[in-house]
Amino acid sequence: MQEFSGPERELLRRYCTNVERRTFALRGLPEVVRGALFSRYSRTEKSLRRVLLDEFLRDPAAGLDTGDAGADHLVDAARAEDFYQRVLVGYGDDSVAELAGAHVAVESVSNLAAKALEDSRVGLSPLEKSTRYVRFDRPGAGGRYAYHRGPELAHAAYEPAVDALFATYSELVVPLTERVRESHPREPDESERAWKTATRARALDLLRGLLPAATLTNLGLYGNGRAFEYLLTKLAASDLPECRGLAGELHSELAQVIPAFVRRALDERYGAPAAAYLVEARRRVSELAPRRGLARPPDGPEVRLVEHDADAERRVVAAALFPQSDLPLAELGRADVEVDVVLRALLDGRTNRRHRAPRALEHAHYTFEITANFGAYRDLQRHRMLSQERQLLGTALGYDVPPDLAVYGMDGPFRKAVERAGEAHRAMEPALGPALAQYAVPLAFRLRWYFRATLREVYHLCELRTSAQGHPDYRYVAQEMFRRVREVHPRLAAYARFVDMGPGDGLERRASEQRIDRKLAELGG
Ligand SMILES: Cc1cc2nc3c(=O)[nH]c(=O)nc-3n(C[C@H](O)[C@H](O)[C@H](O)COP(=O)(O)OP(=O)(O)OC[C@H]3O[C@@H](n4cnc5c(N)ncnc54)[C@H](O)[C@@H]3O)c2cc1C
């Protein structure tokens, strides 16, 4: 640390959380400068603080005003941007665009668009409005239910069917909440807040199948420039005009905070041809893909394990031994070791689901084909550490009615509205095409998708998504996924101890809400 003079330390302190230790964070710098600064790591022997001093703070072109000791936000964004461009040209590669990020809010977009915005694995973190805690029948613009309308959806059947779905949701929500409360009265030591929240969540969970894919929602995305760039390209290539419009909107907002990172995203040289390639590939494959209408929809959701590694145990054991050995992986695969003993050594001692299973489990792969309702898909699609693709949302695979709705005598109106929407979908499909017809389809209808996941992600997904507080529809899928793995690999599955195969207690949020109460009490609130 002797390398810095007194005035240098003074200056650095404004931008670094310490000037003494080897670990520090940057502050008071615009995102572009952080990105440019980090990008220099790969090309310099200097310490980062030295680069900051020599190449940024002392270079007026960097746009950092170091004159005013009082101000922490010392940015001339335009100058910083120009400077960044030069750094990028001089030293950069594509990964430099991962070194700065942005928070963006995207509001009033359909559930279809939300899924497209959330369909990124690396570098983007979304958070979306929940159908469990928020009522979706509040009027939107013009006093009408909040769902996507647009010139591309001009079809006589669309709006009446979608309005009917929302009207049914709206009619049922209050009486259903009352019925849930009668069935699950407040417990003696339960607060009114916890009970009301848990029972309301249950009612909203039961009704969410009525919400059409067109339902407007809000989401926030935090991500790095590179992830945003690819997201913009994918949106620009979408078959939905709504998503193509979002590509432009998102781009112009991002261009205000991280312009250098998204400059190419939609331009003529890089972005537009990349999007054109995606569009063209989809068109070509679509012409080749065989299709066969279903004679009869399945009776319920289905989870099939369509592929798994026959020698998964051997692979996992070899990978577990590898870091501690000096033998090649192939030889470890033939080593004379007890599978049980190695698995126990590797996995014993996980005392909760947050104790991550080790990477060795990534050597076993599983492909699941899942047919379940769009509501369950919508939740499970959020898992990023796997490969997944879905087919278009339609009506051929049938729909699910939550069994409790029949118990409460409210399945009739639910079915009526869902079936009417199904008819609208079938009328719209030939006229508008299958992609646009998706907007009319409510979350109760099933679709088919695949997950290709490693055993490590199976542990994570199944332990998280079978927890008692989860929605019963995705709990069922996660439980079935786990059953399939346990059937083929009982010894590998045995250590996923936090998978909850129980039936659920009918009031999923109750225990969680009571836990929140206890935490609030501890905090004195
Ligand atoms: C009960 C419940 C309620 C939920 N409610 C909401 C809600 O209201 N709104 C909402 O939007 N979502 C909600 N979710 C979804 C949730 O936010 C996650 O998107 C989803 O559960 C996927 O989990 P994951 O990120 O752990 O899994 P994966 O994406 O499969 O990732 C596996 C693991 O990899 C690591 N990882 C993956 N990506 C990153 C990254 N970018 N940075 C750091 N680590 C990473 C993490 O350790 C993660 O646990 C809810 C989930 C549950 C279970």
Coordinates of C-alpha atoms and ligand atoms in Angstrom, one line a residue:
M1 CA 0.0 0.0 0.0
Q2 CA 3.1 2.2 0.2
E3 CA 2.7 2.6 -3.5
F4 CA 0.3 5.5 -3.0
S5 CA 1.2 9.0 -1.9
G6 CA -0.9 10.9 0.6
P7 CA -3.0 12.8 -2.0
E8 CA -3.5 9.6 -4.0
R9 CA -4.9 7.8 -1.0
E10 CA -7.2 10.7 -0.4
L11 CA -8.5 10.5 -3.9
L12 CA -8.8 6.7 -3.9
R13 CA -10.8 6.7 -0.7
R14 CA -13.6 8.4 -2.5
Y15 CA -13.9 5.6 -5.0
C16 CA -12.8 2.5 -3.1
T17 CA -14.2 1.1 0.1
N18 CA -10.6 1.0 1.5
V19 CA -7.2 1.9 0.4
E20 CA -5.3 -0.6 2.6
R21 CA -6.6 -4.1 2.0
R22 CA -6.5 -6.4 -1.0
T23 CA -10.3 -6.7 -1.2
F24 CA -12.4 -3.6 -1.8
A25 CA -15.5 -2.4 -3.6
L26 CA -15.9 0.5 -6.0
R27 CA -18.2 3.3 -5.3
G28 CA -19.2 6.7 -6.6
L29 CA -18.3 5.7 -10.1
P30 CA -20.6 5.4 -13.1
E31 CA -21.3 1.9 -14.3
V32 CA -19.4 2.4 -17.5
V33 CA -16.3 3.5 -15.7
R34 CA -16.5 0.4 -13.4
G35 CA -16.8 -1.8 -16.5
A36 CA -13.9 -0.1 -18.2
L37 CA -11.8 -0.3 -15.1
F38 CA -12.4 -3.9 -14.6
S39 CA -11.8 -4.6 -18.2
R40 CA -8.2 -3.5 -17.7
Y41 CA -7.5 -6.3 -15.3
S42 CA -6.9 -8.7 -18.1
R43 CA -4.3 -6.4 -19.8
T44 CA -2.2 -4.8 -17.1
E45 CA 0.2 -5.7 -14.3
K46 CA -0.9 -2.7 -12.3
S47 CA -3.2 -2.9 -9.3
L48 CA -6.7 -1.8 -10.0
R49 CA -6.3 1.3 -7.8
R50 CA -3.2 2.2 -9.7
V51 CA -5.1 1.9 -13.0
L52 CA -7.9 4.0 -11.5
L53 CA -5.4 6.7 -10.6
D54 CA -3.2 6.7 -13.6
E55 CA -5.7 6.0 -16.4
F56 CA -9.0 7.4 -15.1
L57 CA -8.7 9.9 -12.3
R58 CA -5.8 11.7 -13.9
D59 CA -7.2 11.6 -17.4
P60 CA -9.7 14.3 -18.0
A61 CA -11.1 12.3 -21.0
A62 CA -12.5 9.8 -18.5
G63 CA -15.1 12.3 -17.5
L64 CA -14.4 12.0 -13.7
D65 CA -14.3 15.4 -12.0
T66 CA -11.9 14.9 -9.2
G67 CA -11.8 18.6 -8.3
D68 CA -14.8 18.7 -5.9
A69 CA -13.8 16.8 -2.9
G70 CA -17.3 17.0 -1.5
A71 CA -19.1 15.3 -4.4
D72 CA -19.2 11.6 -4.7
H73 CA -21.0 11.4 -8.0
L74 CA -18.5 13.1 -10.2
V75 CA -19.6 12.1 -13.5
D76 CA -19.8 13.5 -16.9
A77 CA -21.5 10.5 -18.4
A78 CA -20.9 11.6 -22.0
R79 CA -17.2 11.9 -21.5
A80 CA -17.0 8.7 -19.5
E81 CA -18.8 7.0 -22.4
D82 CA -16.3 8.3 -25.0
F83 CA -13.5 7.2 -22.8
Y84 CA -15.0 3.8 -22.3
Q85 CA -15.4 3.4 -26.1
R86 CA -11.7 3.8 -26.5
V87 CA -10.9 1.4 -23.7
L88 CA -13.3 -1.1 -25.3
V89 CA -11.6 -0.7 -28.7
G90 CA -8.2 -0.9 -27.2
Y91 CA -8.5 -3.8 -24.8
G92 CA -11.9 -5.2 -24.9
D93 CA -13.6 -8.4 -26.0
D94 CA -17.2 -9.3 -25.6
S95 CA -16.8 -10.3 -22.0
V96 CA -16.0 -6.7 -21.1
A97 CA -19.7 -6.0 -21.5
E98 CA -20.3 -8.2 -18.4
L99 CA -18.5 -5.8 -16.2
A100 CA -21.2 -3.2 -15.8
G101 CA -24.9 -3.6 -15.3
A102 CA -28.2 -1.9 -14.9
H103 CA -31.5 -2.2 -13.1
V104 CA -34.5 -1.8 -15.4
A105 CA -38.2 -1.9 -14.6
V106 CA -40.6 -3.3 -17.2
E107 CA -44.2 -2.6 -16.4
S108 CA -47.6 -3.5 -17.9
V109 CA -46.4 -6.3 -20.1
S110 CA -48.3 -9.5 -20.8
N111 CA -47.3 -12.8 -19.2
L112 CA -46.1 -14.0 -22.5
A113 CA -43.7 -11.0 -22.8
A114 CA -42.7 -11.5 -19.1
K115 CA -41.6 -15.0 -19.9
A116 CA -39.6 -13.8 -22.9
L117 CA -37.9 -11.2 -20.7
E118 CA -37.1 -13.8 -18.1
D119 CA -35.8 -16.4 -20.5
S120 CA -32.1 -15.8 -19.9
R121 CA -29.7 -18.1 -18.0
V122 CA -26.6 -16.2 -17.3
G123 CA -26.3 -12.6 -16.3
L124 CA -29.9 -11.6 -15.7
S125 CA -31.9 -11.6 -12.4
P126 CA -35.6 -10.9 -12.8
L127 CA -38.2 -10.3 -10.1
E128 CA -41.9 -10.4 -11.1
K129 CA -45.2 -9.5 -9.6
S130 CA -46.7 -12.5 -7.9
T131 CA -50.1 -14.0 -8.7
R132 CA -50.2 -15.2 -5.1
Y133 CA -50.0 -11.8 -3.3
V134 CA -51.5 -9.5 -5.8
R135 CA -55.1 -9.4 -7.2
F136 CA -55.1 -9.2 -11.0
D137 CA -58.7 -7.9 -11.5
R138 CA -58.0 -4.3 -10.7
P139 CA -58.9 -2.1 -13.7
G140 CA -56.1 -0.9 -15.8
A141 CA -56.0 2.0 -18.4
G142 CA -59.5 3.1 -19.4
G143 CA -61.1 1.3 -16.5
R144 CA -60.9 -2.0 -18.2
Y145 CA -59.2 -5.2 -17.0
A146 CA -55.5 -5.0 -17.5
Y147 CA -54.5 -7.3 -20.3
H148 CA -52.6 -6.9 -23.6
R149 CA -54.6 -5.5 -26.5
G150 CA -53.1 -4.5 -29.8
P151 CA -53.9 -4.2 -33.4
E152 CA -52.3 -7.6 -34.0
L153 CA -55.1 -9.1 -31.8
A154 CA -58.0 -7.8 -33.7
H155 CA -60.4 -10.7 -33.5
A156 CA -64.0 -10.7 -32.4
A157 CA -63.6 -13.6 -30.0
Y158 CA -60.6 -12.2 -28.1
E159 CA -61.7 -9.4 -25.8
P160 CA -65.1 -10.9 -24.8
A161 CA -63.5 -14.2 -23.8
V162 CA -60.7 -12.5 -21.9
D163 CA -63.1 -10.0 -20.2
A164 CA -65.1 -13.1 -19.1
L165 CA -62.1 -14.7 -17.5
F166 CA -61.3 -11.5 -15.5
A167 CA -65.0 -11.1 -14.6
T168 CA -65.2 -14.6 -13.2
Y169 CA -61.9 -14.1 -11.3
S170 CA -63.4 -10.9 -9.9
E171 CA -66.7 -12.5 -8.9
L172 CA -65.1 -15.4 -7.2
V173 CA -62.3 -13.8 -5.3
V174 CA -64.2 -12.4 -2.3
P175 CA -66.6 -15.4 -1.7
L176 CA -63.7 -17.8 -2.3
T177 CA -61.5 -16.0 0.3
E178 CA -64.4 -16.2 2.7
R179 CA -64.8 -20.0 2.1
V180 CA -61.1 -20.6 2.5
R181 CA -61.3 -18.7 5.8
E182 CA -64.2 -20.8 7.0
S183 CA -62.3 -23.9 6.2
H184 CA -59.1 -22.7 7.8
P185 CA -60.1 -20.7 10.9
R186 CA -57.6 -18.6 12.7
E187 CA -55.4 -20.6 15.1
P188 CA -55.3 -19.6 18.7
D189 CA -51.8 -18.2 18.6
E190 CA -51.9 -16.9 15.0
S191 CA -52.0 -13.2 14.3
E192 CA -54.8 -11.8 12.2
R193 CA -52.2 -10.6 9.7
A194 CA -50.7 -14.0 9.1
W195 CA -54.1 -15.7 8.9
K196 CA -55.5 -13.2 6.5
T197 CA -52.4 -13.2 4.2
A198 CA -52.3 -17.0 4.1
T199 CA -56.0 -17.5 3.4
R200 CA -56.0 -14.7 0.7
A201 CA -52.9 -16.2 -0.9
R202 CA -54.7 -19.6 -1.0
A203 CA -57.7 -18.1 -2.7
L204 CA -55.6 -16.2 -5.3
D205 CA -53.6 -19.5 -5.9
L206 CA -56.9 -21.3 -6.6
L207 CA -58.0 -18.6 -9.1
R208 CA -54.9 -17.9 -11.0
G209 CA -55.8 -20.5 -13.6
L210 CA -58.4 -18.0 -14.9
L211 CA -55.8 -15.4 -15.7
P212 CA -55.1 -15.2 -19.5
A213 CA -51.6 -15.2 -20.8
A214 CA -52.4 -11.7 -21.9
T215 CA -52.6 -10.5 -18.2
L216 CA -50.4 -7.5 -17.7
T217 CA -47.7 -7.8 -15.1
N218 CA -44.6 -5.8 -13.8
L219 CA -41.1 -7.0 -13.5
G220 CA -37.6 -5.8 -12.7
L221 CA -34.4 -6.9 -14.3
Y222 CA -30.9 -6.5 -13.0
G223 CA -28.3 -7.7 -15.4
N224 CA -25.0 -7.1 -17.1
G225 CA -24.6 -5.4 -20.5
R226 CA -23.7 -8.6 -22.3
A227 CA -26.9 -10.4 -21.1
F228 CA -29.0 -7.4 -22.0
E229 CA -27.5 -7.3 -25.4
Y230 CA -28.5 -10.9 -26.2
L231 CA -31.9 -10.4 -24.6
L232 CA -32.5 -7.4 -26.9
T233 CA -31.5 -9.5 -29.9
K234 CA -33.9 -12.3 -28.9
L235 CA -36.7 -9.8 -28.2
A236 CA -36.2 -8.2 -31.6
A237 CA -36.5 -11.7 -33.2
S238 CA -39.7 -12.6 -31.4
D239 CA -42.8 -13.6 -33.2
L240 CA -44.8 -11.4 -30.9
P241 CA -45.1 -7.7 -31.9
E242 CA -45.3 -6.9 -28.2
C243 CA -41.8 -8.3 -27.6
R244 CA -40.4 -6.6 -30.7
G245 CA -41.7 -3.3 -29.4
L246 CA -40.1 -4.0 -26.0
A247 CA -36.8 -4.6 -27.6
G248 CA -36.8 -0.9 -28.8
E249 CA -38.1 0.4 -25.5
L250 CA -35.6 -1.5 -23.4
H251 CA -32.8 -0.5 -25.7
S252 CA -33.5 3.2 -25.4
E253 CA -33.6 3.0 -21.6
L254 CA -30.4 1.0 -21.4
A255 CA -28.7 3.3 -23.8
Q256 CA -29.1 6.0 -21.2
V257 CA -27.2 4.1 -18.5
I258 CA -24.9 1.6 -20.2
P259 CA -24.8 2.8 -23.8
A260 CA -21.5 1.3 -24.7
F261 CA -22.7 -2.2 -23.7
V262 CA -25.9 -2.2 -25.8
R263 CA -24.7 -0.1 -28.7
R264 CA -24.5 -3.1 -31.0
A265 CA -27.7 -4.8 -29.7
L266 CA -30.0 -3.6 -32.4
D267 CA -27.7 -2.0 -34.9
E268 CA -27.4 -2.9 -38.6
R269 CA -24.0 -4.4 -38.4
Y270 CA -24.4 -6.9 -35.5
G271 CA -27.8 -6.8 -33.7
A272 CA -30.2 -6.8 -36.7
P273 CA -28.4 -9.6 -38.6
A274 CA -28.3 -11.7 -35.4
A275 CA -32.0 -11.2 -34.9
A276 CA -32.7 -12.0 -38.6
Y277 CA -30.8 -15.2 -38.2
L278 CA -33.0 -16.3 -35.3
V279 CA -36.1 -15.4 -37.2
E280 CA -35.0 -17.3 -40.3
A281 CA -33.9 -20.4 -38.4
R282 CA -37.2 -20.5 -36.6
R283 CA -39.0 -20.3 -40.0
R284 CA -36.9 -23.0 -41.6
V285 CA -37.3 -25.4 -38.7
S286 CA -41.0 -24.7 -38.4
E287 CA -41.4 -25.9 -42.0
L288 CA -39.7 -29.2 -41.1
A289 CA -41.2 -29.9 -37.7
P290 CA -43.9 -32.6 -37.9
R291 CA -47.2 -31.9 -36.2
R292 CA -50.0 -34.2 -35.2
G293 CA -53.2 -33.0 -33.5
L294 CA -54.0 -34.9 -30.3
A295 CA -56.9 -37.3 -30.3
R296 CA -57.5 -36.7 -26.6
P297 CA -55.9 -34.5 -24.1
P298 CA -54.1 -36.2 -21.2
D299 CA -56.1 -36.8 -18.0
G300 CA -53.8 -34.6 -15.9
P301 CA -50.3 -33.3 -15.7
E302 CA -47.5 -35.6 -16.8
V303 CA -43.8 -35.8 -16.0
R304 CA -41.7 -38.2 -18.0
L305 CA -38.0 -38.9 -17.7
V306 CA -37.1 -39.3 -21.3
E307 CA -33.3 -39.6 -21.0
H308 CA -30.8 -40.3 -18.3
D309 CA -27.2 -41.5 -18.0
A310 CA -27.1 -45.3 -17.4
D311 CA -23.7 -44.9 -15.8
A312 CA -24.5 -41.9 -13.8
E313 CA -23.2 -43.4 -10.5
R314 CA -19.8 -44.1 -12.0
R315 CA -19.6 -40.6 -13.4
V316 CA -20.6 -38.9 -10.2
V317 CA -18.2 -41.0 -8.1
A318 CA -15.3 -40.4 -10.5
A319 CA -16.0 -36.7 -10.5
A320 CA -16.2 -36.7 -6.7
L321 CA -12.8 -38.3 -6.4
F322 CA -11.1 -36.3 -9.1
P323 CA -10.1 -33.1 -7.3
Q324 CA -8.5 -35.2 -4.5
S325 CA -6.8 -37.6 -6.8
D326 CA -3.9 -37.5 -9.3
L327 CA -5.5 -40.0 -11.7
P328 CA -7.4 -39.1 -14.9
L329 CA -11.2 -39.0 -14.8
A330 CA -11.5 -42.1 -17.0
E331 CA -9.3 -44.2 -14.6
L332 CA -11.3 -43.0 -11.7
G333 CA -14.4 -44.2 -13.4
R334 CA -12.9 -47.7 -13.3
A335 CA -11.6 -47.4 -9.8
D336 CA -12.5 -50.1 -7.3
V337 CA -14.4 -48.0 -4.8
E338 CA -17.7 -48.5 -3.0
V339 CA -20.3 -46.2 -4.6
D340 CA -22.2 -45.9 -1.3
V341 CA -19.1 -45.0 0.7
V342 CA -18.0 -42.3 -1.7
L343 CA -21.5 -40.8 -1.9
R344 CA -21.8 -40.8 1.8
A345 CA -18.4 -39.1 2.1
L346 CA -19.5 -36.5 -0.4
L347 CA -23.0 -35.7 0.7
D348 CA -23.5 -36.6 4.3
G349 CA -23.9 -33.6 6.6
R350 CA -26.2 -31.5 4.4
T351 CA -28.4 -30.1 7.2
N352 CA -30.6 -27.9 5.0
R353 CA -31.4 -27.3 1.4
R354 CA -29.1 -24.3 1.2
H355 CA -26.1 -26.6 1.7
R356 CA -25.4 -27.0 -2.0
A357 CA -24.6 -30.4 -3.4
P358 CA -21.1 -30.5 -4.8
R359 CA -20.3 -30.1 -8.5
A360 CA -19.7 -33.9 -8.9
L361 CA -23.4 -34.2 -9.2
E362 CA -23.3 -32.3 -12.5
H363 CA -21.9 -35.4 -14.1
A364 CA -25.4 -37.0 -14.1
H365 CA -27.9 -35.7 -16.7
Y366 CA -31.7 -36.1 -17.0
T367 CA -34.1 -34.9 -19.6
F368 CA -37.7 -34.5 -18.4
E369 CA -40.7 -33.8 -20.6
I370 CA -43.4 -32.1 -18.7
T371 CA -47.0 -31.5 -19.5
A372 CA -48.5 -29.2 -16.9
N373 CA -50.5 -26.0 -16.7
F374 CA -49.1 -22.7 -17.8
G375 CA -49.3 -21.4 -14.2
A376 CA -46.8 -24.2 -13.1
Y377 CA -44.6 -23.6 -16.1
R378 CA -44.6 -19.9 -15.4
D379 CA -43.1 -20.6 -12.0
L380 CA -40.7 -23.4 -13.0
Q381 CA -39.4 -21.5 -16.0
R382 CA -37.5 -19.3 -13.6
H383 CA -34.8 -21.9 -13.1
R384 CA -31.8 -21.0 -15.0
M385 CA -29.2 -23.7 -14.4
L386 CA -30.7 -26.0 -17.0
S387 CA -31.7 -26.2 -20.6
Q388 CA -35.4 -25.7 -21.3
E389 CA -37.7 -25.0 -24.2
R390 CA -41.4 -24.9 -24.4
Q391 CA -44.0 -25.5 -27.1
L392 CA -46.6 -22.9 -27.9
L393 CA -49.4 -22.5 -25.4
G394 CA -52.6 -23.8 -26.8
T395 CA -55.7 -25.7 -25.7
A396 CA -55.1 -29.2 -27.1
L397 CA -53.5 -30.6 -23.9
G398 CA -56.6 -29.7 -21.8
Y399 CA -56.7 -27.7 -18.6
D400 CA -56.6 -28.2 -14.8
V401 CA -59.2 -27.3 -12.3
P402 CA -57.9 -27.0 -8.7
P403 CA -59.7 -29.8 -6.8
D404 CA -60.5 -27.4 -3.9
L405 CA -62.6 -25.2 -6.2
A406 CA -65.0 -28.1 -6.5
V407 CA -65.0 -28.6 -2.7
Y408 CA -66.0 -24.9 -2.4
G409 CA -68.6 -25.3 -5.2
M410 CA -66.9 -22.8 -7.5
D411 CA -65.6 -25.0 -10.2
G412 CA -68.6 -24.4 -12.5
P413 CA -67.9 -20.7 -13.3
F414 CA -64.2 -21.5 -13.5
R415 CA -64.8 -24.2 -16.1
K416 CA -67.2 -22.0 -18.0
A417 CA -64.8 -19.1 -18.4
V418 CA -61.9 -21.3 -19.2
E419 CA -63.8 -23.2 -21.8
R420 CA -65.0 -20.0 -23.4
A421 CA -61.4 -18.8 -23.6
G422 CA -60.5 -22.1 -25.1
E423 CA -63.1 -21.6 -27.9
A424 CA -61.7 -18.1 -28.5
H425 CA -58.3 -19.5 -28.8
R426 CA -59.5 -22.1 -31.3
A427 CA -61.2 -19.4 -33.3
M428 CA -58.2 -17.1 -33.2
E429 CA -55.6 -19.6 -34.1
P430 CA -56.4 -20.1 -37.8
A431 CA -57.0 -16.3 -38.2
L432 CA -54.0 -14.9 -36.3
G433 CA -51.6 -17.8 -36.1
P434 CA -50.7 -19.9 -33.1
A435 CA -48.2 -17.5 -31.5
L436 CA -50.7 -14.6 -31.2
A437 CA -53.6 -16.9 -30.2
Q438 CA -51.7 -17.7 -27.1
Y439 CA -52.8 -14.4 -25.5
A440 CA -56.3 -15.7 -25.0
V441 CA -55.3 -18.9 -23.2
P442 CA -55.6 -18.9 -19.4
L443 CA -53.0 -20.2 -17.1
A444 CA -55.1 -23.3 -16.4
F445 CA -54.4 -24.8 -19.8
R446 CA -51.5 -27.2 -20.1
L447 CA -48.4 -26.9 -22.3
R448 CA -45.5 -29.1 -22.9
W449 CA -41.9 -28.3 -22.2
Y450 CA -38.6 -30.0 -21.5
F451 CA -36.0 -29.5 -18.8
R452 CA -32.5 -31.0 -19.3
A453 CA -30.8 -30.8 -15.9
T454 CA -27.9 -32.2 -14.0
L455 CA -28.5 -34.0 -10.8
R456 CA -27.2 -31.0 -8.9
E457 CA -29.9 -28.8 -10.3
V458 CA -32.4 -31.6 -9.7
Y459 CA -31.5 -31.4 -6.0
H460 CA -31.8 -27.7 -6.0
L461 CA -35.1 -27.5 -8.0
C462 CA -36.8 -30.4 -6.2
E463 CA -35.8 -29.4 -2.7
L464 CA -36.9 -25.8 -3.3
R465 CA -40.1 -26.5 -5.3
T466 CA -41.5 -29.2 -3.1
S467 CA -41.4 -27.1 0.0
A468 CA -44.8 -27.0 1.7
Q469 CA -45.3 -23.3 1.0
G470 CA -45.1 -23.8 -2.8
H471 CA -48.1 -23.8 -5.2
P472 CA -49.5 -27.3 -5.4
D473 CA -49.2 -27.4 -9.2
Y474 CA -45.5 -26.9 -9.3
R475 CA -45.0 -29.0 -6.2
Y476 CA -46.6 -31.9 -8.0
V477 CA -44.2 -31.4 -11.0
A478 CA -41.2 -31.2 -8.8
Q479 CA -42.3 -34.3 -6.8
E480 CA -42.8 -36.3 -10.0
M481 CA -39.4 -35.2 -11.3
F482 CA -37.8 -36.4 -8.1
R483 CA -39.8 -39.7 -8.2
R484 CA -38.5 -40.4 -11.7
V485 CA -34.9 -39.8 -10.7
R486 CA -35.3 -41.9 -7.6
E487 CA -36.7 -44.8 -9.6
V488 CA -33.6 -44.9 -11.9
H489 CA -30.9 -43.8 -9.4
P490 CA -32.1 -44.5 -5.9
R491 CA -28.6 -44.2 -4.4
L492 CA -27.9 -40.8 -6.1
A493 CA -31.3 -39.5 -5.0
A494 CA -31.0 -40.6 -1.4
Y495 CA -29.1 -37.5 -0.3
A496 CA -31.7 -35.0 -1.6
R497 CA -33.1 -35.1 2.0
F498 CA -35.0 -31.9 1.8
V499 CA -37.4 -32.9 -1.0
D500 CA -40.8 -32.8 0.6
M501 CA -42.9 -35.6 -0.8
G502 CA -45.8 -34.9 1.6
P503 CA -49.3 -34.1 0.4
G504 CA -49.5 -30.4 1.5
D505 CA -51.8 -29.1 4.1
G506 CA -54.2 -26.9 2.0
L507 CA -52.9 -23.6 3.4
E508 CA -49.5 -23.3 1.9
R509 CA -48.5 -19.9 3.2
R510 CA -49.7 -20.5 6.8
A511 CA -46.3 -21.7 8.3
S512 CA -44.3 -19.0 6.3
E513 CA -46.6 -16.2 7.5
Q514 CA -46.3 -17.4 11.1
R515 CA -42.5 -17.4 10.7
I516 CA -42.7 -13.8 9.4
D517 CA -44.6 -12.9 12.5
R518 CA -41.9 -14.4 14.7
K519 CA -39.2 -12.5 12.8
L520 CA -41.1 -9.3 13.1
A521 CA -41.6 -9.8 16.8
E522 CA -37.8 -10.4 17.2
L523 CA -37.2 -7.2 15.3
G524 CA -39.6 -5.4 17.6
G525 CA -42.0 -4.7 14.8
Ligands
LIG1 C1 -41.9 -19.8 -2.7 C2 -41.4 -19.0 -3.9 C3 -41.9 -17.8 -4.2 C4 -41.4 -17.1 -5.3 N1 -42.0 -15.9 -5.5 C5 -41.5 -15.1 -6.6 C6 -42.1 -13.8 -6.9 O1 -43.0 -13.4 -6.2 N2 -41.6 -13.2 -7.9 C7 -40.6 -13.7 -8.7 O2 -40.2 -13.0 -9.6 N3 -40.0 -14.9 -8.4 C8 -40.5 -15.6 -7.4 N4 -39.9 -16.8 -7.2 C9 -39.0 -17.3 -8.1 C10 -37.5 -17.2 -7.6 O3 -37.2 -15.8 -7.5 C11 -36.5 -17.8 -8.5 O4 -36.5 -17.1 -9.7 C12 -36.8 -19.2 -8.8 O5 -37.1 -19.9 -7.6 C13 -35.5 -19.9 -9.3 O6 -34.7 -20.1 -8.3 P1 -33.1 -20.0 -8.3 O7 -32.7 -18.7 -8.8 O8 -32.6 -20.5 -6.9 O9 -32.8 -21.2 -9.3 P2 -31.8 -21.3 -10.6 O10 -32.1 -20.2 -11.5 O11 -32.0 -22.7 -11.1 O12 -30.4 -21.2 -10.1 C14 -29.8 -22.2 -9.2 C15 -28.8 -21.6 -8.3 O13 -27.8 -21.0 -9.1 C16 -27.4 -19.7 -8.5 N5 -27.7 -18.6 -9.5 C17 -28.4 -18.7 -10.6 N6 -28.4 -17.5 -11.2 C18 -27.7 -16.7 -10.5 C19 -27.3 -15.3 -10.6 N7 -27.7 -14.6 -11.6 N8 -26.6 -14.7 -9.6 C20 -26.2 -15.5 -8.5 N9 -26.5 -16.8 -8.4 C21 -27.2 -17.4 -9.3 C22 -28.2 -19.6 -7.2 O14 -27.5 -20.1 -6.2 C23 -29.4 -20.4 -7.5 O15 -30.0 -20.8 -6.4 C24 -40.4 -17.6 -6.1 C25 -39.9 -18.9 -5.8 C26 -40.3 -19.6 -4.7 C27 -39.7 -20.9 -4.4

